[in-house]
Amino acid sequence: MRIKQDVLGKAGVIRLSGQLMGGPDADQVREAIAALVAQGTVQIVIDLNDVSWVNSTGLGVLISSHILVANQGGALKLMRISKRIESIFTVTRLNTVFQVFDDEASALSSCAG
Amino acid sequence: MRIKQDVLGKAGVIRLSGQLMGGPDADQVREAIAALVAQGTVQIVIDLNDVSWVNSTGLGVLISSHILVANQGGALKLMRISKRIESIFTVTRLNTVFQVFDDEASALSSCAG
Amino acid sequence: MSRSHPTNPPESNRMIIPPVDPSREILFTIPSRLEMLAVLDQLVQALVHQADFDEDSVNAIATSIIEAGTNAIQHGHDEKAELPVHFRFRVDAQTFEAWVEDQGPGFDLSTVLSTDPTGPEGLLNSRGRGIYIMRVMMDEVEFDIQSGSGVVVHLLKRRHTNGDAAPGA
Amino acid sequence: MSRSHPTNPPESNRMIIPPVDPSREILFTIPSRLEMLAVLDQLVQALVHQADFDEDSVNAIATSIIEAGTNAIQHGHDEKAELPVHFRFRVDAQTFEAWVEDQGPGFDLSTVLSTDPTGPEGLLNSRGRGIYIMRVMMDEVEFDIQSGSGVVVHLLKRRHTNGDAAPGA
Ligand SMILES: Nc1ncnc2c1ncn2[C@@H]1O[C@H](COP(=O)(O)OP(=O)(O)O)[C@@H](O)[C@H]1O
Ligand SMILES: Nc1ncnc2c1ncn2[C@@H]1O[C@H](COP(=O)(O)OP(=O)(O)O)[C@@H](O)[C@H]1O
């Protein structure tokens, strides 16, 4: 997995590519989020456009990140997920935990308020 | 491998998709060419745009088809080959045997004369 | 004569592993490294695709086999690269089957099955979803757990034909 | 205990097959069916890609391994599906290696090497290019041919670093 991060207005955007599956990936995501939170950004969007799949360990990374950010009064949102990743969110009902956006504009505007 | 054929002006176009590797693929190509030759079409273009790779058995199919058509006073040409397939043609020097075109327009106009 | 690989794998004494049929059997063995999962994914997608399953089934099967492989690598082998994980795949007219085998300590399946990862206690847990995902996405999931000598997971997916109700348990 | 697969493949008496290193070894076994070549291609591409080789090397390696697999299936096993073809892959910092093994009749390599498929007699021949392609595209190609008991082909590609001259024979 590779990771890039941006701050766009109030939102931190973390762009992942490859696969998200725990192990070293988990540490990278945690560090990126810690860096954003340290500079006061707690509205965070994870861009999964270039992620081909997420396994259950990767889901765990997203959940613990979500809890971390929520504890700071923020929220972790997802955008641009493939059909394959959507089906793993549906099956695990994590679609009831995460807000998911189809495109960057709507994800960012949900963070602006 | 899947195969489709068209006649466009003087040229027969045979479109392959999948992989070209001899066995049943060879028979399909041979039948398509025989059908074109039977209706008097001997300028034949093989479209490899949707072919991910060709192995040496598949090269053999192209060579024997080339000889068959040349014996009828025609020519077998190729178009839209990937970098990967191009490199197998370069390595085997079959780029000196086959005319290869980047696009359909130039392949067809080479058959018009 | 000793060879780099046996001609056929030896027959197994595991109940859930059927006799070897070399004309249909695909075997794949990897070191216990998480980065191998991406390779496994491509292999399974190619196999299932080649077998003409629909796109949803390709995704469901690849996702489930990755979950089984993740468990073998992480829980079974504690990511010790030198411990191989064995996969066996079999395609026929009606089904795609996979067996995933590790040599780890095993585990207590009934404990795992007693918690619902989609229920109020489970939903925000960062673990405990892998087996659930397999069971929802595949038509059959069986475990042969031999304490101290590893786990074999058997996964089966039926080919869905038009107008089929989703088959299953 | 008998298992569905041996823990590690037995050591080989073939000179060109090095001792097993399970922490780096990837094993793949298929029935002798040409349609398996498309699956092999995807697997090899994923493996070599994962090992961070450049795109040209990925193509060269996948193309060469397909040639070796084609020969094992067609010439070694006469497309008898029940005869398995064994692949062994090994990635390290500098090289990607593959061994492809069949149980066929073997053949006379010197005869094959005596004709140049790019020369005037060979160029329009519909056969006789596979081994040539492997030898041009890989850095090393070795054969261990045991008459009546099969062929092992060993293929090696070095990682090309910037400014390298193409390494080779
Ligand atoms: N192959 C295995 N070897 C040992 N323990 C396993 C294996 N597979 C599953 N387990 C145990 O079952 C538990 C539940 O597994 P699973 O549902 O896949 O979720 P997760 O892996 O996220 O915990 C694991 O935490 C582990 O304790
Ligand atoms: N694994 C093998 N088993 C038996 N014969 C083989 C094998 N590999 C190659 N050969 C023999 O060597 C010849 C040349 O092989 P190759 O260069 O790959 O070209 P082609 O397969 O197109 O003939 C084959 O025609 C075959 O007779």
XYZ file of C-alpha atoms and ligand atoms in Angstrom:
618
model
C 0.000 0.000 0.000
C 1.118 3.533 -0.732
C -0.252 6.572 1.056
C -0.440 10.327 0.353
C -2.068 13.066 2.371
C -3.455 16.525 1.687
C -5.301 19.158 3.648
C -8.106 20.753 1.632
C -9.918 23.396 3.665
C -11.163 21.771 6.875
C -10.716 18.280 5.534
C -7.715 16.026 5.656
C -7.625 13.655 2.675
C -5.667 10.426 2.891
C -5.227 8.703 -0.453
C -4.369 5.024 -0.398
C -3.324 2.851 -3.302
C -2.695 -0.870 -3.613
C -4.392 -3.006 -0.983
C -5.297 -2.247 2.622
C -4.583 -5.204 4.839
C -3.172 -4.433 8.251
C 0.410 -5.119 9.217
C 2.636 -2.239 8.047
C -0.388 -0.681 6.281
C -2.068 -0.159 9.642
C 0.908 1.774 10.991
C 1.054 4.005 7.931
C -2.622 4.915 8.209
C -2.334 5.504 11.952
C 0.674 7.793 11.475
C -1.051 9.790 8.747
C -4.095 10.296 10.939
C -2.000 11.201 13.967
C -0.208 13.829 11.860
C -3.514 15.356 10.728
C -5.019 15.330 14.215
C -1.835 16.952 15.606
C -2.419 19.926 13.292
C -6.065 20.128 14.337
C -7.654 18.385 11.346
C -10.283 15.911 12.559
C -12.550 15.755 9.511
C -10.758 13.082 7.545
C -11.657 11.499 4.226
C -9.992 8.319 3.050
C -9.826 8.022 -0.723
C -10.020 4.372 -1.761
C -10.138 5.005 -5.516
C -6.842 3.214 -6.122
C -7.380 0.418 -3.623
C -8.211 -2.882 -5.283
C -9.284 -4.680 -2.113
C -9.486 -4.433 1.661
C -9.381 -7.522 3.856
C -10.900 -7.860 7.334
C -7.638 -6.730 8.929
C -7.792 -3.613 6.760
C -11.380 -3.045 7.889
C -10.046 -3.189 11.449
C -7.589 -0.403 10.616
C -10.436 1.771 9.329
C -12.571 1.068 12.402
C -9.857 1.879 14.927
C -9.009 5.043 12.977
C -12.673 5.993 12.993
C -12.850 5.586 16.772
C -9.659 7.592 17.249
C -10.920 10.507 15.179
C -14.416 10.394 16.659
C -12.842 10.658 20.129
C -11.347 13.972 18.969
C -14.787 15.221 17.955
C -14.182 14.483 14.283
C -15.255 11.897 11.756
C -13.629 9.483 9.346
C -15.337 9.238 5.962
C -14.638 7.203 2.878
C -14.852 8.069 -0.767
C -14.668 6.409 -4.166
C -14.938 2.761 -3.181
C -15.117 0.023 -5.806
C -18.003 -2.408 -6.142
C -15.842 -5.085 -4.604
C -15.042 -3.010 -1.521
C -18.639 -1.838 -1.285
C -19.777 -5.443 -1.047
C -17.457 -6.150 1.889
C -18.887 -3.061 3.651
C -22.427 -4.237 3.003
C -21.762 -7.786 4.181
C -20.152 -6.583 7.418
C -22.739 -3.771 7.916
C -19.862 -1.321 8.173
C -21.837 0.730 5.658
C -23.889 1.741 8.726
C -20.745 3.004 10.484
C -18.973 4.929 7.727
C -20.304 7.688 5.519
C -19.284 6.873 1.972
C -19.146 9.420 -0.865
C -19.004 8.814 -4.585
C -16.836 11.803 -5.381
C -14.413 14.214 -3.801
C -16.637 17.302 -4.050
C -19.431 15.810 -1.964
C -17.007 14.279 0.524
C -15.288 17.640 1.040
C -18.487 19.623 1.330
C -19.683 17.223 4.062
C -16.588 18.268 6.038
C -17.041 22.002 5.523
C -19.998 22.547 7.861
C -9.700 -16.615 -27.536
C -12.775 -15.093 -29.153
C -12.941 -14.144 -32.812
C -15.085 -11.821 -34.956
C -14.814 -11.024 -38.632
C -15.846 -8.162 -40.893
C -15.367 -7.248 -44.517
C -14.598 -3.545 -44.995
C -14.129 -2.674 -48.663
C -11.405 -4.924 -50.061
C -10.128 -5.885 -46.640
C -11.181 -8.703 -44.365
C -10.703 -7.816 -40.703
C -10.366 -10.569 -38.126
C -10.633 -9.333 -34.559
C -9.220 -11.542 -31.836
C -9.588 -11.164 -28.103
C -8.071 -13.012 -25.180
C -4.834 -14.844 -25.951
C -3.620 -16.447 -29.161
C -1.942 -19.748 -28.455
C -2.557 -22.502 -30.936
C -4.732 -25.514 -30.182
C -8.394 -24.619 -30.773
C -7.359 -20.988 -31.432
C -5.448 -22.108 -34.515
C -8.520 -23.799 -35.980
C -10.693 -20.757 -35.383
C -8.251 -18.457 -37.163
C -7.826 -20.901 -40.031
C -11.602 -21.206 -40.498
C -12.087 -17.453 -40.460
C -9.402 -17.002 -43.095
C -10.753 -19.826 -45.232
C -14.190 -18.185 -45.134
C -12.754 -14.834 -46.258
C -10.645 -16.387 -49.012
C -13.686 -18.381 -50.232
C -15.513 -15.090 -50.848
C -12.492 -13.646 -52.661
C -11.057 -11.545 -49.856
C -7.291 -12.034 -49.685
C -6.217 -8.748 -48.083
C -6.649 -9.659 -44.440
C -5.935 -7.605 -41.332
C -5.755 -9.221 -37.920
C -6.730 -6.875 -35.108
C -4.792 -7.734 -31.948
C -6.049 -4.822 -29.874
C -7.789 -7.082 -27.348
C -5.133 -9.778 -27.273
C -3.058 -9.697 -24.107
C -0.371 -12.079 -25.331
C 0.654 -14.447 -28.108
C 2.888 -17.444 -27.468
C 5.179 -19.121 -29.991
C 2.404 -21.524 -30.995
C 0.217 -18.517 -31.702
C 3.003 -17.003 -33.799
C 2.976 -20.261 -35.769
C -0.727 -19.778 -36.466
C -0.061 -16.292 -37.819
C 2.820 -17.510 -39.989
C 0.905 -20.389 -41.556
C -2.057 -18.062 -42.176
C 0.283 -15.570 -43.784
C 1.651 -18.238 -46.140
C -1.850 -19.441 -47.001
C -3.050 -15.960 -47.918
C 0.155 -15.062 -49.768
C -0.321 -18.191 -51.904
C -3.667 -16.719 -52.975
C -1.946 -13.510 -54.040
C -2.973 -11.677 -50.885
C -1.346 -10.530 -47.672
C -1.906 -10.933 -43.950
C -1.321 -7.768 -41.942
C -1.538 -7.000 -38.255
C -2.827 -3.968 -36.430
C -2.935 -2.536 -32.937
C -0.415 -4.744 -31.177
C 0.571 -4.114 -27.548
C 4.120 -3.387 -26.429
C 4.337 -6.899 -25.075
C 3.356 -8.490 -28.379
C 5.580 -6.087 -30.285
C 8.558 -7.270 -28.279
C 7.916 -10.931 -29.171
C 7.756 -9.887 -32.850
C 11.031 -8.008 -32.553
C 12.810 -10.828 -30.753
C 11.731 -13.401 -33.359
C 12.316 -10.967 -36.295
C 8.754 -11.622 -37.408
C 8.480 -7.831 -37.607
C 10.329 -8.309 -40.906
C 7.619 -10.693 -42.146
C 4.423 -8.911 -41.127
C 3.331 -5.391 -41.869
C 2.039 -3.916 -38.630
C -0.246 -0.867 -38.420
C -1.009 1.310 -35.429
C -4.600 2.033 -36.369
C -7.432 0.698 -38.452
C -7.476 3.538 -40.998
C -3.900 2.994 -42.119
C -4.287 -0.780 -42.122
C -7.392 -0.538 -44.325
C -5.923 1.982 -46.715
C -2.912 -0.321 -47.237
C -5.403 -2.926 -48.496
C -7.280 -0.583 -50.816
C -4.663 -0.238 -53.580
C 13.056 -40.910 -8.149
C 13.105 -37.872 -5.932
C 11.827 -34.802 -7.744
C 11.499 -31.153 -6.941
C 7.809 -31.767 -6.409
C 5.936 -34.983 -5.924
C 4.041 -36.035 -9.015
C 0.789 -35.745 -7.139
C 0.222 -34.610 -3.606
C -0.164 -37.560 -1.249
C -3.698 -38.481 -0.332
C -4.828 -36.791 2.852
C -6.334 -38.260 5.991
C -8.346 -35.083 6.451
C -12.012 -35.789 6.030
C -12.794 -32.560 4.224
C -10.125 -33.053 1.568
C -11.323 -35.298 -1.260
C -9.022 -37.634 -3.182
C -6.680 -35.918 -5.600
C -7.884 -35.501 -9.183
C -4.786 -34.290 -11.032
C -6.714 -33.398 -14.171
C -8.620 -30.704 -12.270
C -6.306 -29.800 -9.400
C -4.446 -26.522 -9.080
C -1.988 -26.276 -6.206
C -0.399 -23.110 -4.886
C 1.995 -22.755 -1.968
C 3.293 -19.486 -0.543
C 5.510 -18.384 2.328
C 3.627 -16.779 5.237
C 4.033 -13.184 4.091
C 1.113 -10.771 3.936
C 2.373 -9.300 0.651
C 1.687 -12.686 -0.967
C -2.036 -11.973 -0.538
C -1.966 -9.569 -3.483
C -0.501 -12.330 -5.655
C -3.077 -14.804 -4.329
C -5.830 -12.362 -5.249
C -4.638 -12.103 -8.859
C -4.285 -15.863 -9.164
C -7.763 -16.573 -7.806
C -9.358 -13.874 -9.935
C -7.694 -15.305 -13.043
C -8.765 -18.849 -12.178
C -12.370 -18.006 -11.421
C -12.598 -15.688 -14.380
C -11.174 -18.398 -16.643
C -13.849 -20.738 -15.267
C -16.478 -18.272 -16.531
C -18.020 -17.328 -13.210
C -19.833 -13.969 -13.125
C -18.064 -10.868 -11.806
C -19.832 -10.901 -8.405
C -18.763 -14.487 -7.828
C -15.195 -13.706 -8.841
C -15.111 -10.957 -6.200
C -16.814 -13.036 -3.531
C -14.472 -15.981 -4.056
C -11.302 -13.879 -4.188
C -12.358 -11.930 -1.085
C -13.110 -15.129 0.851
C -9.899 -16.884 -0.116
C -7.939 -13.805 0.916
C -9.655 -13.960 4.316
C -8.718 -17.621 4.716
C -5.155 -16.875 3.579
C -4.918 -13.911 5.973
C -5.949 -16.136 8.882
C -3.451 -18.845 7.938
C -0.608 -16.312 7.684
C -1.491 -14.169 10.688
C -3.161 -16.475 13.198
C -1.925 -19.865 12.017
C 1.696 -18.983 11.291
C 2.209 -15.701 13.123
C 3.731 -14.332 9.878
C 6.703 -16.698 10.105
C 7.692 -16.599 6.433
C 9.269 -20.057 6.440
C 5.939 -21.750 7.189
C 4.185 -22.486 3.891
C 0.460 -22.001 3.364
C -1.038 -24.465 0.897
C -3.953 -23.722 -1.399
C -5.744 -26.266 -3.509
C -8.306 -25.191 -6.102
C -10.751 -27.239 -8.096
C -13.093 -26.051 -10.803
C -15.917 -28.099 -12.214
C -19.073 -27.493 -14.193
C -21.119 -26.477 -11.145
C -18.670 -25.357 -8.467
C -15.435 -23.676 -7.553
C -13.756 -25.126 -4.484
C -10.719 -24.106 -2.483
C -8.882 -25.660 0.452
C -6.550 -23.486 2.519
C -4.204 -25.273 4.881
C -1.875 -24.090 7.617
C 0.204 -25.873 10.236
C -0.635 -23.576 13.114
C -2.081 -24.200 16.594
C -5.728 -24.311 15.516
C -8.492 -22.485 17.406
C -11.908 -22.922 18.911
C -14.448 -22.353 16.158
C -17.501 -22.346 18.440
C -16.166 -19.309 20.301
C -15.738 -17.476 17.023
C -19.215 -18.420 15.827
C -20.816 -17.274 19.094
C -20.167 -13.582 18.406
C -21.965 -11.722 15.626
C -19.570 -9.151 14.149
C -22.515 -7.203 12.767
C -24.280 -6.998 16.150
C -23.942 -4.190 18.690
C -20.897 -5.663 20.475
C -19.142 -6.787 17.324
C -19.713 -3.902 14.947
C -16.962 -1.616 16.229
C -14.564 -4.391 17.075
C -11.472 -4.151 14.905
C -11.265 -7.941 14.577
C -13.475 -10.985 14.188
C -14.925 -10.495 10.700
C -12.919 -12.862 8.480
C -14.846 -16.086 8.992
C -18.132 -14.196 8.924
C -17.229 -12.714 5.530
C -16.376 -16.166 4.147
C -19.637 -17.617 5.401
C -21.735 -14.872 3.827
C -19.864 -14.730 0.530
C -19.469 -18.459 -0.141
C -22.104 -21.180 -0.390
C -20.284 -23.573 1.942
C -17.490 -23.057 4.468
C -16.142 -25.981 6.486
C -13.258 -26.183 8.952
C -11.131 -29.151 9.850
C -9.200 -28.038 12.921
C -6.683 -30.401 14.446
C -5.419 -28.855 17.648
C -1.671 -28.330 17.373
C -1.441 -29.434 13.764
C -3.228 -26.854 11.768
C -6.406 -25.831 10.077
C -7.908 -26.706 6.726
C -10.666 -24.427 5.490
C -12.835 -25.680 2.641
C -14.713 -23.060 0.640
C -17.269 -23.825 -2.045
C -19.130 -21.561 -4.434
C -21.848 -22.745 -6.802
C -22.180 -21.338 -10.254
C -25.244 -19.096 -10.274
C -27.364 -19.503 -13.361
C -29.973 -17.041 -14.553
C -33.077 -16.965 -12.424
C -31.443 -18.938 -9.621
C -32.306 -17.998 -6.122
C -29.035 -17.552 -4.238
C -28.234 -21.101 -3.195
C -26.821 -21.744 0.232
C -27.241 -23.414 3.564
C 0.936 -37.291 9.485
C -0.248 -37.461 5.909
C -1.447 -34.099 4.656
C -3.017 -32.748 1.529
C 0.372 -31.327 0.621
C 3.768 -32.120 1.974
C 5.004 -29.433 4.341
C 7.887 -28.728 2.027
C 8.650 -30.303 -1.299
C 11.237 -33.053 -0.983
C 14.779 -32.132 -1.933
C 15.540 -32.901 -5.548
C 18.347 -34.889 -7.078
C 18.273 -32.593 -10.095
C 21.445 -30.563 -10.289
C 19.741 -27.397 -11.471
C 17.246 -27.294 -8.609
C 18.699 -25.728 -5.471
C 17.692 -26.801 -1.958
C 14.266 -25.665 -0.873
C 14.019 -22.359 0.968
C 10.412 -22.279 2.202
C 10.603 -18.629 3.215
C 11.072 -17.615 -0.422
C 9.513 -20.460 -2.375
C 6.286 -20.196 -4.341
C 4.971 -23.432 -5.824
C 2.294 -23.757 -8.463
C 0.988 -26.931 -10.069
C -1.502 -27.118 -12.924
C -3.101 -29.816 -15.060
C -1.751 -30.005 -18.631
C -4.399 -27.786 -20.220
C -3.515 -24.911 -22.530
C -6.185 -22.689 -20.981
C -4.178 -22.769 -17.733
C -1.539 -20.631 -19.485
C -3.713 -17.538 -19.105
C -3.884 -18.165 -15.355
C -0.124 -18.763 -15.242
C 0.419 -15.453 -17.018
C -1.615 -13.533 -14.423
C 0.147 -15.269 -11.550
C 3.631 -14.586 -12.901
C 2.809 -10.978 -13.708
C 1.492 -10.447 -10.182
C 4.549 -12.079 -8.620
C 7.106 -10.184 -10.667
C 5.199 -6.947 -10.304
C 5.008 -7.461 -6.536
C 8.787 -7.992 -6.576
C 9.130 -4.498 -8.095
C 10.686 -5.450 -11.411
C 10.231 -2.951 -14.239
C 7.452 -3.408 -16.788
C 9.743 -4.751 -19.544
C 11.082 -7.414 -17.214
C 7.573 -8.365 -16.112
C 6.642 -8.948 -19.765
C 9.859 -10.776 -20.608
C 9.546 -13.101 -17.621
C 5.847 -13.816 -18.135
C 6.389 -14.431 -21.856
C 9.289 -16.819 -21.182
C 7.495 -18.782 -18.483
C 4.498 -19.157 -20.776
C 6.831 -20.592 -23.434
C 8.261 -23.085 -20.949
C 4.749 -23.980 -19.763
C 3.522 -24.366 -23.351
C 6.361 -26.811 -24.080
C 5.680 -28.832 -20.926
C 1.949 -29.085 -21.738
C 2.241 -29.648 -25.489
C 5.504 -31.487 -26.052
C 6.122 -32.967 -22.592
C 2.592 -34.078 -21.757
C 0.818 -34.101 -25.119
C -1.989 -32.099 -23.444
C -2.919 -35.040 -21.198
C -4.718 -33.026 -18.514
C -4.019 -35.520 -15.729
C -0.266 -34.941 -15.962
C 0.664 -32.056 -13.666
C 3.170 -29.358 -14.623
C 5.083 -27.979 -11.640
C 6.343 -24.421 -11.354
C 8.629 -23.152 -8.654
C 9.348 -19.439 -8.301
C 11.900 -17.646 -6.190
C 12.357 -13.926 -5.772
C 15.345 -12.323 -4.158
C 16.971 -8.906 -4.048
C 18.799 -9.355 -7.367
C 16.959 -12.064 -9.302
C 13.706 -13.721 -10.220
C 14.008 -17.447 -10.880
C 11.579 -20.063 -12.144
C 11.797 -23.815 -12.589
C 9.289 -25.526 -14.864
C 9.069 -29.297 -14.639
C 7.300 -31.931 -16.694
C 7.367 -35.740 -16.710
C 7.494 -36.165 -20.460
C 9.887 -38.016 -22.761
C 12.531 -35.291 -22.916
C 14.153 -34.161 -26.184
C 17.474 -33.471 -27.806
C 18.431 -29.902 -26.991
C 21.419 -29.745 -29.366
C 19.148 -30.357 -32.358
C 16.918 -27.495 -31.263
C 19.868 -25.159 -30.711
C 21.330 -25.974 -34.136
C 18.569 -24.136 -36.033
C 18.208 -20.372 -35.883
C 14.498 -19.506 -36.014
C 15.351 -15.999 -37.184
C 17.516 -17.229 -40.081
C 16.343 -17.857 -43.653
C 15.256 -21.487 -43.054
C 13.681 -20.839 -39.690
C 11.883 -17.540 -40.192
C 8.762 -18.905 -41.903
C 8.668 -22.134 -39.959
C 5.548 -22.292 -37.848
C 7.429 -23.950 -34.957
C 10.768 -23.841 -33.182
C 10.689 -20.401 -31.527
C 9.868 -21.108 -27.872
C 13.331 -21.871 -26.527
C 14.815 -19.089 -28.634
C 12.377 -16.583 -27.093
C 13.283 -17.720 -23.562
C 17.009 -17.416 -24.298
C 16.686 -13.882 -25.660
C 14.268 -12.619 -23.020
C 15.872 -14.121 -19.897
C 19.402 -13.727 -18.562
C 19.946 -17.451 -18.032
C 18.136 -20.526 -19.357
C 19.260 -24.023 -18.380
C 17.751 -27.408 -19.159
C 17.974 -30.612 -17.166
C 16.656 -33.277 -19.514
C 16.404 -36.848 -18.281
C 15.405 -39.013 -21.180
C 12.085 -40.693 -20.385
C 11.560 -38.873 -17.113
C 11.007 -35.309 -17.978
C 12.465 -31.878 -18.364
C 13.262 -29.146 -15.881
C 13.813 -25.681 -17.324
C 15.478 -23.100 -15.108
C 14.939 -19.454 -16.024
C 16.684 -16.537 -14.359
C 16.233 -12.788 -14.772
C 18.408 -10.208 -13.060
C 16.975 -6.981 -11.778
C 18.128 -4.236 -14.101
C 19.253 -1.130 -12.301
C 19.663 2.288 -13.861
C 22.605 2.545 -16.195
C 23.116 -1.220 -16.306
C 24.156 -2.739 -19.560
C 21.821 -5.653 -20.270
C 23.449 -8.530 -18.408
C 23.500 -11.937 -20.014
C 25.526 -14.842 -21.298
N -6.128 -20.472 10.626
C -6.271 -20.067 11.905
N -5.386 -20.461 12.852
C -5.529 -20.066 14.136
N -6.516 -19.269 14.587
C -7.428 -18.835 13.690
C -7.361 -19.206 12.316
N -8.406 -18.648 11.676
C -9.091 -17.971 12.603
N -8.514 -18.074 13.827
C -9.001 -17.484 15.104
O -10.345 -17.088 14.934
C -10.498 -15.698 15.210
C -11.548 -15.088 14.286
O -11.064 -15.092 12.955
P -11.732 -14.148 11.884
O -13.204 -14.307 11.948
O -11.095 -14.434 10.594
O -11.418 -12.662 12.344
P -10.021 -11.911 12.628
O -8.987 -12.653 11.862
O -10.257 -10.540 12.165
O -9.849 -11.984 14.105
C -9.121 -15.111 15.045
O -8.952 -13.944 15.815
C -8.233 -16.244 15.508
O -8.126 -16.235 16.910
N 9.395 -29.914 -22.341
C 9.619 -30.523 -23.518
N 9.405 -31.856 -23.651
C 9.629 -32.483 -24.837
N 10.074 -31.849 -25.939
C 10.314 -30.530 -25.869
C 10.113 -29.800 -24.673
N 10.452 -28.512 -24.887
C 10.837 -28.440 -26.185
N 10.768 -29.653 -26.788
C 11.161 -29.994 -28.184
O 11.948 -28.936 -28.691
C 11.365 -28.383 -29.865
C 11.592 -26.880 -29.927
O 10.894 -26.241 -28.889
P 10.582 -24.694 -28.983
O 11.845 -23.980 -29.283
O 9.902 -24.310 -27.724
O 9.616 -24.500 -30.224
P 8.180 -25.130 -30.558
O 7.566 -25.531 -29.272
O 7.456 -24.041 -31.260
O 8.459 -26.287 -31.476
C 9.906 -28.773 -29.797
O 9.319 -28.852 -31.078
C 9.961 -30.119 -29.103
O 10.249 -31.136 -30.023
